[in-house]
XYZ file of C-alpha atoms in Angstrom:
665
model
C 22.201 12.221 16.098
C 20.789 14.695 13.651
C 16.919 14.682 14.101
C 14.750 15.536 10.817
C 11.142 15.775 11.160
C 9.649 15.811 7.311
C 6.009 16.305 6.946
C 4.758 14.681 3.666
C 2.313 16.879 1.445
C 0.160 15.792 -1.277
C 0.054 18.325 -4.743
C -3.577 19.685 -3.343
C -1.867 21.229 -0.408
C 0.714 23.200 -2.099
C -0.937 24.243 -5.204
C -2.183 27.541 -4.772
C -0.859 30.490 -2.866
C -3.559 29.760 0.274
C -2.966 26.089 0.299
C 1.053 26.806 0.430
C 0.332 29.146 3.222
C -1.549 26.764 5.118
C 0.655 24.041 4.878
C 3.865 26.306 5.892
C 1.966 27.078 8.873
C 1.211 23.252 9.532
C 4.912 22.499 8.944
C 6.145 24.960 11.793
C 3.557 23.803 14.034
C 4.740 20.594 14.109
C 8.517 21.508 14.302
C 9.206 20.071 10.932
C 12.463 20.501 9.575
C 11.737 19.625 5.855
C 8.757 18.771 3.852
C 8.449 16.059 0.897
C 5.693 17.340 -1.431
C 4.177 14.939 -3.285
C 3.737 15.178 -7.668
C 0.455 13.477 -7.066
C -2.901 14.222 -5.394
C -2.986 10.533 -4.424
C -4.975 8.110 -5.857
C -8.144 9.774 -6.958
C -6.071 10.899 -10.146
C -4.162 8.536 -12.819
C -1.068 7.611 -10.986
C 1.476 8.458 -14.087
C 1.709 11.862 -15.304
C 2.084 12.730 -19.270
C 4.932 14.859 -20.270
C 2.866 17.886 -20.224
C 1.399 17.557 -16.828
C 4.801 16.798 -15.600
C 6.313 19.957 -16.631
C 3.283 22.276 -15.126
C 3.426 20.018 -11.892
C 7.280 21.399 -12.125
C 6.626 24.636 -12.196
C 4.175 24.725 -9.255
C 6.702 22.596 -6.811
C 8.978 25.159 -7.830
C 6.992 27.709 -6.361
C 6.586 25.837 -3.288
C 9.811 24.717 -2.555
C 11.145 28.026 -2.883
C 8.174 29.626 -0.321
C 9.039 26.647 1.798
C 13.035 26.962 1.833
C 12.062 31.094 2.395
C 10.445 30.077 5.604
C 13.598 28.071 6.481
C 12.046 24.763 5.941
C 14.165 22.163 3.645
C 11.914 20.571 0.447
C 12.039 17.686 -1.415
C 9.583 15.913 -3.867
C 8.186 12.647 -3.329
C 7.443 10.525 -7.069
C 4.475 9.065 -6.101
C 4.647 6.439 -8.864
C 7.790 4.985 -10.678
C 7.002 1.549 -11.761
C 3.366 2.250 -11.021
C 0.897 1.894 -8.540
C -2.674 -0.125 -8.837
C -4.866 2.040 -6.525
C -4.984 5.116 -8.698
C -8.039 5.522 -11.599
C -6.866 4.493 -15.222
C -5.519 7.025 -17.433
C -8.473 8.144 -20.383
C -5.293 8.268 -23.027
C -2.904 5.452 -21.859
C 0.849 6.200 -21.877
C 2.155 3.894 -24.880
C 4.450 1.526 -22.256
C 4.559 -2.149 -21.810
C 2.274 -2.849 -18.587
C 3.332 -5.678 -16.249
C 1.856 -9.378 -16.374
C 1.564 -11.663 -13.935
C 2.322 -15.005 -13.686
C -1.175 -16.067 -14.323
C -1.378 -13.713 -17.030
C -3.618 -10.800 -15.473
C -2.316 -7.300 -17.040
C -1.802 -4.513 -14.809
C -2.705 -1.331 -16.172
C -1.168 1.113 -13.956
C 2.280 -0.393 -13.755
C 4.552 -0.516 -16.607
C 7.795 -3.129 -17.021
C 11.283 -2.096 -16.806
C 12.470 -3.453 -20.294
C 10.365 -0.993 -21.888
C 13.108 1.558 -23.474
C 10.133 4.105 -24.226
C 9.059 3.621 -20.463
C 12.839 4.307 -19.149
C 13.132 7.265 -21.411
C 10.230 8.309 -19.412
C 11.513 7.793 -16.320
C 14.520 9.916 -17.040
C 11.843 13.056 -18.094
C 10.254 12.592 -14.862
C 13.190 12.867 -12.750
C 14.976 15.107 -14.661
C 12.093 17.622 -14.372
C 11.720 17.107 -10.586
C 15.452 17.627 -9.918
C 15.273 21.311 -12.019
C 12.829 22.360 -9.860
C 15.514 22.846 -6.886
C 14.129 20.273 -4.881
C 17.071 19.247 -2.567
C 16.195 15.619 -2.670
C 13.713 13.479 -4.913
C 12.084 10.465 -3.680
C 11.684 7.110 -5.378
C 8.223 5.791 -3.761
C 7.805 2.443 -2.622
C 6.196 1.151 -5.792
C 10.299 1.057 -7.150
C 9.200 -3.050 -7.311
C 7.123 -5.329 -9.847
C 3.685 -4.210 -8.483
C 2.119 -6.957 -8.970
C 1.147 -10.483 -7.440
C 3.783 -12.167 -7.777
C 6.437 -9.055 -7.838
C 7.817 -10.497 -11.042
C 7.144 -9.647 -14.693
C 5.877 -12.258 -17.297
C 5.261 -9.914 -20.154
C 5.967 -9.983 -23.619
C 9.414 -8.362 -23.324
C 10.708 -10.517 -20.440
C 9.879 -13.546 -22.460
C 11.919 -12.443 -25.607
C 14.455 -11.489 -23.643
C 14.635 -14.784 -21.517
C 14.374 -16.618 -24.650
C 17.754 -14.885 -25.858
C 19.638 -15.706 -22.505
C 18.277 -19.367 -22.630
C 18.734 -20.118 -26.389
C 14.770 -21.280 -26.782
C 11.616 -19.835 -26.912
C 9.014 -19.880 -23.999
C 5.047 -19.382 -23.580
C 3.949 -17.835 -20.263
C 2.663 -21.138 -18.947
C 5.516 -23.376 -20.244
C 7.718 -20.601 -18.301
C 5.977 -20.937 -14.918
C 5.979 -24.644 -14.831
C 9.427 -24.623 -15.778
C 9.739 -22.466 -12.754
C 8.804 -24.790 -10.216
C 10.476 -27.024 -7.855
C 9.166 -29.988 -6.394
C 10.690 -29.004 -2.888
C 10.876 -25.718 -0.599
C 14.115 -24.271 -2.020
C 14.194 -22.695 -5.414
C 15.145 -24.378 -8.591
C 18.553 -23.027 -10.330
C 16.294 -21.850 -13.356
C 14.272 -19.671 -10.886
C 17.278 -18.502 -9.265
C 18.757 -17.455 -12.719
C 15.010 -15.868 -13.345
C 14.812 -13.616 -10.215
C 18.451 -12.301 -10.892
C 16.804 -11.169 -14.423
C 14.159 -9.873 -13.088
C 16.290 -7.782 -10.372
C 18.525 -6.446 -13.323
C 15.427 -5.136 -15.168
C 14.679 -2.947 -12.075
C 18.308 -1.916 -11.583
C 18.047 -0.260 -14.979
C 15.361 1.816 -14.513
C 17.345 3.007 -11.210
C 20.199 4.083 -13.248
C 17.676 5.838 -15.566
C 16.066 7.679 -12.662
C 20.038 8.911 -11.832
C 20.410 9.765 -15.217
C 17.436 12.025 -15.211
C 18.071 13.630 -11.450
C 21.856 14.487 -12.759
C 20.193 15.930 -15.782
C 17.996 18.200 -14.075
C 20.249 19.187 -11.254
C 23.528 17.792 -10.313
C 24.037 17.453 -6.509
C 20.272 16.258 -6.140
C 19.870 13.505 -3.696
C 17.736 10.713 -4.505
C 16.332 8.494 -1.642
C 14.601 5.785 -2.109
C 12.182 3.663 0.250
C 10.449 0.025 1.232
C 13.461 -0.904 2.533
C 11.573 -3.309 4.794
C 9.675 -5.044 1.693
C 12.726 -4.737 -0.724
C 14.415 -7.017 1.891
C 11.773 -9.547 2.451
C 11.167 -9.353 -1.581
C 14.012 -8.904 -2.907
C 16.925 -9.748 -0.961
C 19.908 -8.087 0.877
C 22.254 -8.206 -2.434
C 19.823 -6.332 -4.416
C 18.661 -3.603 -2.202
C 22.415 -3.116 -1.639
C 22.901 -2.824 -5.170
C 20.042 -0.202 -5.767
C 21.503 2.163 -2.889
C 24.697 1.951 -4.617
C 22.794 3.396 -7.846
C 20.968 5.455 -5.847
C 23.328 7.115 -3.737
C 27.228 6.574 -5.269
C 29.657 7.368 -2.894
C 27.339 9.098 -0.025
C 25.373 6.849 2.566
C 21.849 5.676 1.297
C 19.295 8.217 2.027
C 16.302 5.683 2.782
C 12.936 5.890 4.179
C 12.133 2.169 5.569
C 8.636 1.308 7.042
C 7.517 0.653 10.642
C 4.601 -1.092 9.253
C 0.519 -0.876 9.631
C -1.183 1.954 8.447
C -3.758 1.203 11.148
C -3.808 0.716 14.918
C -6.733 -1.791 14.967
C -3.682 -4.164 15.948
C -1.975 -2.365 18.708
C 1.377 -4.924 17.714
C 0.934 -5.081 14.007
C 4.335 -3.141 13.813
C 8.135 -3.318 14.989
C 11.065 -0.664 14.890
C 13.272 -3.715 14.934
C 12.336 -5.122 11.651
C 13.718 -1.995 9.764
C 16.693 -1.313 11.818
C 17.758 -5.187 10.874
C 16.692 -4.652 7.275
C 18.827 -1.329 6.755
C 22.015 -2.895 8.882
C 21.313 -6.028 6.754
C 21.583 -4.543 3.324
C 24.018 -0.973 4.189
C 25.783 -1.452 7.506
C 26.033 1.225 9.492
C 26.279 3.462 6.500
C 23.138 4.638 6.204
C 20.614 7.867 6.825
C 17.218 6.750 7.428
C 14.054 9.078 7.544
C 11.220 6.158 8.811
C 7.877 6.685 7.532
C 5.072 6.798 9.724
C 2.116 6.425 7.756
C -1.484 7.076 9.161
C -3.280 7.287 5.494
C -6.368 7.993 5.492
C -5.556 10.444 8.370
C -8.253 9.962 10.551
C -8.452 9.091 14.540
C -10.702 6.123 13.443
C -7.046 5.077 11.779
C -4.561 5.833 13.759
C -4.596 7.196 17.410
C -2.343 10.422 18.573
C -0.725 7.681 21.285
C 0.246 5.441 18.861
C 1.632 8.361 16.740
C 3.378 9.576 19.526
C 4.708 5.775 20.470
C 5.868 5.128 16.917
C 8.215 8.216 17.023
C 9.802 7.499 20.260
C 10.310 3.850 20.125
C 12.042 4.359 16.438
C 14.160 7.211 18.327
C 15.069 4.141 20.924
C 16.472 2.200 17.836
C 18.559 5.156 16.720
C 15.393 6.625 14.149
C 15.431 9.788 15.706
C 14.330 11.002 11.898
C 11.104 10.512 10.584
C 8.585 11.322 7.496
C 5.018 11.621 8.880
C 1.634 11.730 6.728
C -0.736 13.260 8.947
C -2.928 15.179 7.152
C -4.598 18.897 8.418
C -5.385 17.981 11.823
C -4.281 20.850 14.718
C -4.718 17.735 17.207
C -2.406 15.290 15.431
C 0.027 18.633 14.560
C 0.392 19.359 18.476
C 1.031 15.523 19.396
C 4.114 15.346 16.992
C 5.273 18.443 18.176
C 4.986 16.710 21.830
C 6.220 14.020 20.700
C 9.610 15.661 19.328
C 10.265 16.488 22.959
C 11.149 13.234 23.743
C 12.385 12.279 20.776
C 14.897 15.422 21.144
C 15.840 14.407 24.480
C 16.520 10.377 23.674
C 18.571 11.354 20.898
C 20.860 13.716 23.421
C 20.913 10.716 25.739
C 21.594 7.923 23.350
C 25.088 8.563 22.464
C 26.454 6.265 19.652
C 29.782 7.552 20.285
C 29.945 6.178 23.929
C 27.162 3.816 24.096
C 27.277 0.056 22.523
C 23.809 -1.861 21.793
C 23.594 -5.560 23.176
C 20.494 -7.927 22.249
C 19.601 -11.116 20.529
C 20.085 -11.010 16.626
C 17.007 -11.852 14.944
C 17.795 -12.612 11.275
C 14.583 -13.096 9.313
C 13.367 -14.259 5.852
C 14.369 -12.158 2.920
C 14.437 -12.478 -0.992
C 11.163 -13.991 -0.656
C 10.458 -13.537 -4.303
C 13.650 -14.850 -5.651
C 13.754 -17.917 -3.180
C 10.210 -19.481 -3.163
C 9.820 -22.534 -4.965
C 7.295 -21.811 -7.463
C 5.786 -18.457 -9.047
C 2.730 -17.370 -6.832
C 1.424 -14.508 -4.830
C 4.156 -13.351 -2.387
C 3.033 -12.858 0.899
C 5.605 -11.438 3.455
C 5.197 -11.767 7.123
C 6.973 -9.156 9.816
C 5.994 -11.620 13.098
C 9.131 -12.577 14.432
C 10.205 -9.256 15.272
C 6.847 -8.520 17.016
C 7.238 -11.603 18.682
C 9.953 -12.057 20.422
C 10.035 -8.023 21.077
C 6.759 -8.485 23.171
C 8.084 -11.174 25.212
C 10.881 -8.682 26.286
C 13.721 -10.369 24.264
C 16.252 -7.894 23.864
C 16.946 -7.570 20.228
C 19.629 -5.805 18.250
C 20.907 -6.810 15.126
C 24.786 -8.495 15.807
C 24.187 -7.586 19.016
C 26.469 -10.172 20.639
C 23.669 -12.412 22.170
C 23.326 -15.477 20.107
C 20.883 -15.463 16.978
C 17.915 -16.487 16.217
C 16.900 -17.936 12.729
C 13.292 -17.602 11.195
C 11.899 -18.560 7.672
C 14.092 -19.201 4.570
C 17.143 -17.397 6.986
C 19.309 -20.639 6.736
C 19.484 -20.457 2.810
C 20.483 -16.673 2.893
C 22.402 -17.252 5.345
C 23.981 -20.761 4.314
C 28.213 -19.611 4.725
C 27.616 -18.064 8.603
C 25.715 -20.918 9.656
C 28.792 -22.798 11.718
C 29.562 -19.377 13.186
C 26.085 -18.468 14.363
C 25.866 -22.405 15.943
C 29.403 -21.892 17.720
C 28.225 -18.697 19.426
C 24.457 -20.159 20.501
C 21.785 -20.351 17.483
C 17.730 -20.800 18.001
C 15.678 -21.705 14.881
C 11.857 -21.920 14.879
C 10.227 -24.624 12.499
C 10.401 -23.075 9.387
C 14.402 -22.436 9.773
C 14.227 -26.186 11.128
C 12.606 -27.765 7.815
C 14.692 -25.719 5.736
C 17.970 -26.960 7.215
C 16.647 -30.051 6.725
C 16.028 -29.889 3.182
C 19.653 -28.362 2.806
C 21.340 -31.400 4.015
C 22.529 -29.546 7.363
C 23.173 -32.526 9.191
C 26.484 -30.554 10.926
C 23.497 -28.148 12.458
C 20.410 -30.512 12.957
C 22.780 -33.924 13.725
C 20.181 -36.152 11.869
C 16.914 -34.878 13.762
C 13.958 -35.105 11.103
C 10.555 -34.158 10.785
C 7.960 -36.934 11.165
C 4.085 -36.960 11.520
C 2.208 -36.460 15.067
C 0.542 -39.206 15.233
C -2.046 -37.479 17.314
C -3.481 -34.211 18.419
C -1.863 -32.440 21.228
C -3.432 -30.576 23.451
C -0.998 -29.627 25.876
C 2.731 -28.795 26.336
C 4.778 -30.465 29.371
C 7.985 -28.091 30.091
C 10.274 -30.613 31.608
C 12.034 -30.379 34.892
C 15.314 -29.201 33.338
C 17.730 -26.145 34.099
C 17.679 -24.692 30.356
C 13.819 -24.028 31.078
C 14.520 -21.413 33.740
C 11.533 -20.413 35.444
C 9.406 -22.425 33.177
C 10.674 -26.136 34.478
C 7.765 -28.309 35.070
C 5.295 -26.236 33.859
C 2.141 -27.214 31.656
C 0.183 -25.164 29.040
C -2.719 -25.820 27.534
C -2.526 -25.505 23.526
C -6.178 -24.165 23.511
C -5.241 -20.848 22.138
C -2.950 -22.629 19.547
C -5.917 -24.089 18.279
C -5.421 -22.518 14.540
C -1.831 -23.867 14.255
C -2.187 -27.636 15.750
C -3.546 -28.892 12.179
C 0.139 -28.029 11.115
C 2.219 -29.185 13.770
C 4.784 -31.911 12.672
C 6.589 -34.069 15.243
C 10.497 -34.242 15.814
C 12.378 -37.387 15.576
C 15.581 -36.885 17.855
C 18.559 -38.909 17.490
C 19.664 -41.102 20.372
C 22.757 -39.916 22.027
C 23.550 -37.527 24.554
C 23.750 -34.346 21.885
C 20.027 -34.163 22.479
C 17.307 -32.834 25.179
C 14.223 -32.344 24.756
C 12.964 -29.149 27.202
C 9.316 -30.127 26.582
C 7.010 -32.161 25.096
C 3.764 -32.189 23.290
C 0.959 -34.766 24.712
C -2.680 -36.126 23.724
C -5.907 -35.652 25.876
C -4.752 -39.126 27.822
C -1.282 -37.739 28.745
C 0.762 -39.667 26.234
C 4.047 -38.258 25.058
C 3.248 -37.430 20.996
C 6.484 -35.693 20.097
C 9.348 -33.240 21.613
C 8.337 -29.979 21.699
C 11.268 -27.367 22.335
C 14.620 -29.202 22.000
C 18.317 -28.296 22.263
C 21.451 -30.105 20.926
C 24.921 -29.617 22.229
C 28.094 -30.576 20.551
C 31.961 -29.939 20.582
C 31.336 -26.978 17.864
C 27.848 -25.879 18.663
C 24.617 -25.356 20.439
C 21.026 -25.255 18.935
C 17.750 -24.999 20.083
C 15.018 -25.786 17.966
C 11.083 -24.302 18.442
C 8.430 -26.502 17.163
C 6.228 -23.184 15.723
C 7.131 -21.176 12.898
C 7.549 -17.266 13.746
C 6.463 -16.338 10.513
C 3.225 -17.876 10.878
C 0.490 -15.288 12.226
C -1.299 -18.115 13.708
C 1.597 -19.417 15.945
C 1.586 -15.962 18.333
C -0.812 -17.821 21.043
C 1.647 -20.452 21.524
C 4.809 -17.696 21.812
C 2.772 -15.230 23.867
C 2.558 -16.793 27.620
C 4.955 -16.204 30.629
C 6.273 -19.943 30.505
C 7.294 -19.364 26.667
C 8.626 -16.068 27.614
C 10.859 -17.645 30.509
C 11.973 -20.669 28.550
C 13.071 -18.697 25.850
C 15.052 -16.234 27.899
C 16.677 -19.427 29.574
C 17.760 -21.138 26.236
C 19.303 -17.864 24.843
C 21.221 -17.578 28.126
C 22.368 -21.293 27.675
C 23.102 -20.726 23.634
C 25.479 -17.735 24.710
C 26.670 -19.049 27.586
C 25.975 -15.901 29.260
C 23.088 -13.833 30.927
C 21.034 -11.648 28.849
C 21.669 -8.219 29.585
C 18.082 -7.601 30.629
C 15.016 -9.444 31.662
C 11.593 -8.253 32.467
C 9.670 -9.318 35.725
C 6.197 -8.870 36.366
C 4.896 -7.534 33.246
C 3.492 -8.329 29.736
C 4.013 -6.753 26.340
C 7.044 -4.567 27.481
C 9.282 -4.197 24.634
C 12.971 -3.361 25.603
C 16.025 -2.030 24.121
C 19.396 -2.021 25.436
C 22.651 -0.052 25.674
C 25.560 -0.013 27.635
C 28.544 2.237 28.598
C 30.521 0.088 30.949
C 33.298 2.733 31.430
C 30.669 4.907 32.895
C 28.907 1.988 34.948
C 25.877 3.293 32.630
C 22.892 1.239 31.033
C 20.495 3.204 28.901
C 17.292 0.947 28.613
C 14.143 1.735 26.049
C 10.747 0.536 27.435
C 7.863 0.353 25.106
C 4.587 -0.448 26.459
C 2.264 -2.373 23.805
C -0.018 -3.637 26.135
C -3.227 -1.324 26.756
C -2.373 -1.640 30.944
C -0.041 0.801 32.594
C 2.996 -1.429 33.479
C 4.166 -0.357 37.003
C 5.567 -2.255 39.974
C 7.910 -4.627 37.711
C 11.131 -5.603 37.914
C 14.144 -5.402 35.789
C 17.152 -7.880 36.138
C 20.513 -6.353 34.700
C 23.168 -9.061 35.515
C 25.702 -5.993 34.998
C 24.547 -4.514 38.345
C 25.550 -7.863 39.864
C 27.369 -7.400 43.075
C 26.436 -3.613 43.512
C 23.946 -2.457 46.121
C 22.650 0.802 44.865
C 21.883 2.435 41.454
C 20.335 5.886 40.440
C 17.660 5.489 38.083
C 16.551 8.693 35.790
C 13.634 7.937 33.201
C 12.990 10.486 30.390
C 9.631 10.780 29.424
C 7.963 13.860 26.689
C 7.887 16.633 29.476
C 10.718 17.973 31.893
C 12.100 17.431 34.603
C 13.147 13.590 34.450
C 12.182 11.397 37.248
C 15.031 9.970 39.280
C 16.025 8.264 42.678
C 17.998 5.651 43.845
C 17.245 1.742 44.109
C 18.575 -1.134 46.432
C 19.594 -3.706 43.944
C 19.457 -7.552 44.688
C 22.583 -9.850 44.702
C 21.290 -11.010 40.948
C 20.956 -7.425 39.651
C 17.762 -6.977 40.462
C 15.823 -3.619 40.468
C 12.457 -2.849 41.367
C 10.320 0.191 39.150
C 7.623 1.265 41.376
C 4.628 3.602 40.396
C 7.161 6.307 40.126
C 8.323 4.854 37.179
C 5.227 4.085 35.579
C 4.866 3.587 31.909
C 1.340 4.278 30.571
C -0.213 2.194 28.132
C 0.964 2.756 24.216
C 3.898 4.839 25.466
C 7.437 4.536 25.349
C 10.211 5.989 28.186
C 13.806 6.063 28.274
C 15.910 4.744 31.547
C 18.924 5.469 32.657
C 20.663 3.231 35.036
C 23.629 3.888 36.668
C 25.517 2.101 39.451
C 26.291 3.545 42.566
C 29.953 2.937 43.837
C 29.904 1.735 47.615
C 30.715 5.071 49.571
C 29.694 7.474 47.134
C 26.609 9.517 46.839
C 24.912 10.271 43.717
C 24.328 13.479 42.283
């Protein structure tokens, strides 16, 4: 895995000789391989430059790029505002382009419409200027989307073009009303409108490519907002964007972990960008994920979490990162220390021999194009966070069944039967979508209905598919915010359906099945009563009983044990890889908790039947910690204090089976 640490620097940190000298020293102290130079000082000045300003800054950037390259550091340019940003102060002398207009008529003065031919000509000019500086790559920043509330444009240019496509005139209000659907799925007109919007954005991408080639052929084009791109516009749009920007080369992309701050210790995910990248580009992409710490203070992002993000990204294969850290010597040292661990992890995670395994969580996508009516778009990356914190091993197409959340059934309609054959779990939102789609081949005529009371507890029935949670009772006290949203399930009579838990009122009377399963000749299904997308639902998921239940259900669905489960620990996320030929498992462990993780056990079914294994743990400092450990008949190995994982830290654990009669080396 080639490792690239890329430092992003605002224009103000390279525009003078002294500033450039200091920034070169900073990049060296952080052990960065490359820099990404903003064409802007940030959101303290207008986002878009006029043509004269572009040429002036191009000369400064040319000098800076030459300086970094002379120091042995690669250099590219980050174009801060492409379609536009809404954070910057307005220009006193406005540029002559059509602004974005929202569904409610609000005009966004710092963003421009991609149907404006003058604006497309401007984009060509800008990217030609950046490419001509000698930049090795130019980056299209994350505002390469409709940067308004609805993430679509309702300006006069769009209305006029839509009139040509439909053969009738439209006012904005008429169109907004006509795009609405009575259900939870979009109308056919709304689907056409979404595709029309996307084509306009792709035309802007083509203008950027023309300009970059004119400036300097061979300059790569990188682009970001991979996670948001999937969530807002979908896999097909992002894949087309990658082909336009990258041609026959692997797309150069900058996905997002999320969370500009660490005020919420679990408000970010490494699975989410991995799933988005593989969903859009398969295995053929070059990713430099963004570790965003703006505005660069300890109040905003601690150095421990910066190190954690870099290491947990590496555990998911993201051994390169782009870094926004400001001029802070302590943060620079923290990044350099994190690189030690990332380098060791990259050496240990050989993609040619190690096979990832895990549950494939399929997330909502194309939330703009598939929403039932125009409005403010909201994306929630909660599903990956919740399942990761439960210690569920996740990996896209990881061979351990599928969990579908949100609108995933609508997007993946052709794959549903395949998912069901392999074992399928759905959350409440996905269940409702399947019902609206009429997919009784999956649901077996199960339906939603009113709850008929206030559930105060959930009783887990004594069924083997509940695993260690069988006969548990949990209070819904912590789920109070989500209780008003709960609906009951009406399950058909018959042997196909089994309730695993039920909601009860304060008198102990059953109100509805809670978690239930269906088994039929061509598939297995499990249904959760809460929505993984709903931020109010996480309390209903994050408890030991639910963890044990979900683990047991996933094993029943896949008809095989999970490759790894964790016992005696909370908030420890896991990534699993194995090389059966070498009797080796490599396990990434991330402690999202605020307590150290120690004295817990790993259950590795692949070790069942072995008596001993050699454990080696990689941390950020050499030497590695190692010892032999006993294995019980179920593949359980206990990690003592020697293998403690500090709070907000990542470790890589190698587990190698020892054959009987052999000593470990």
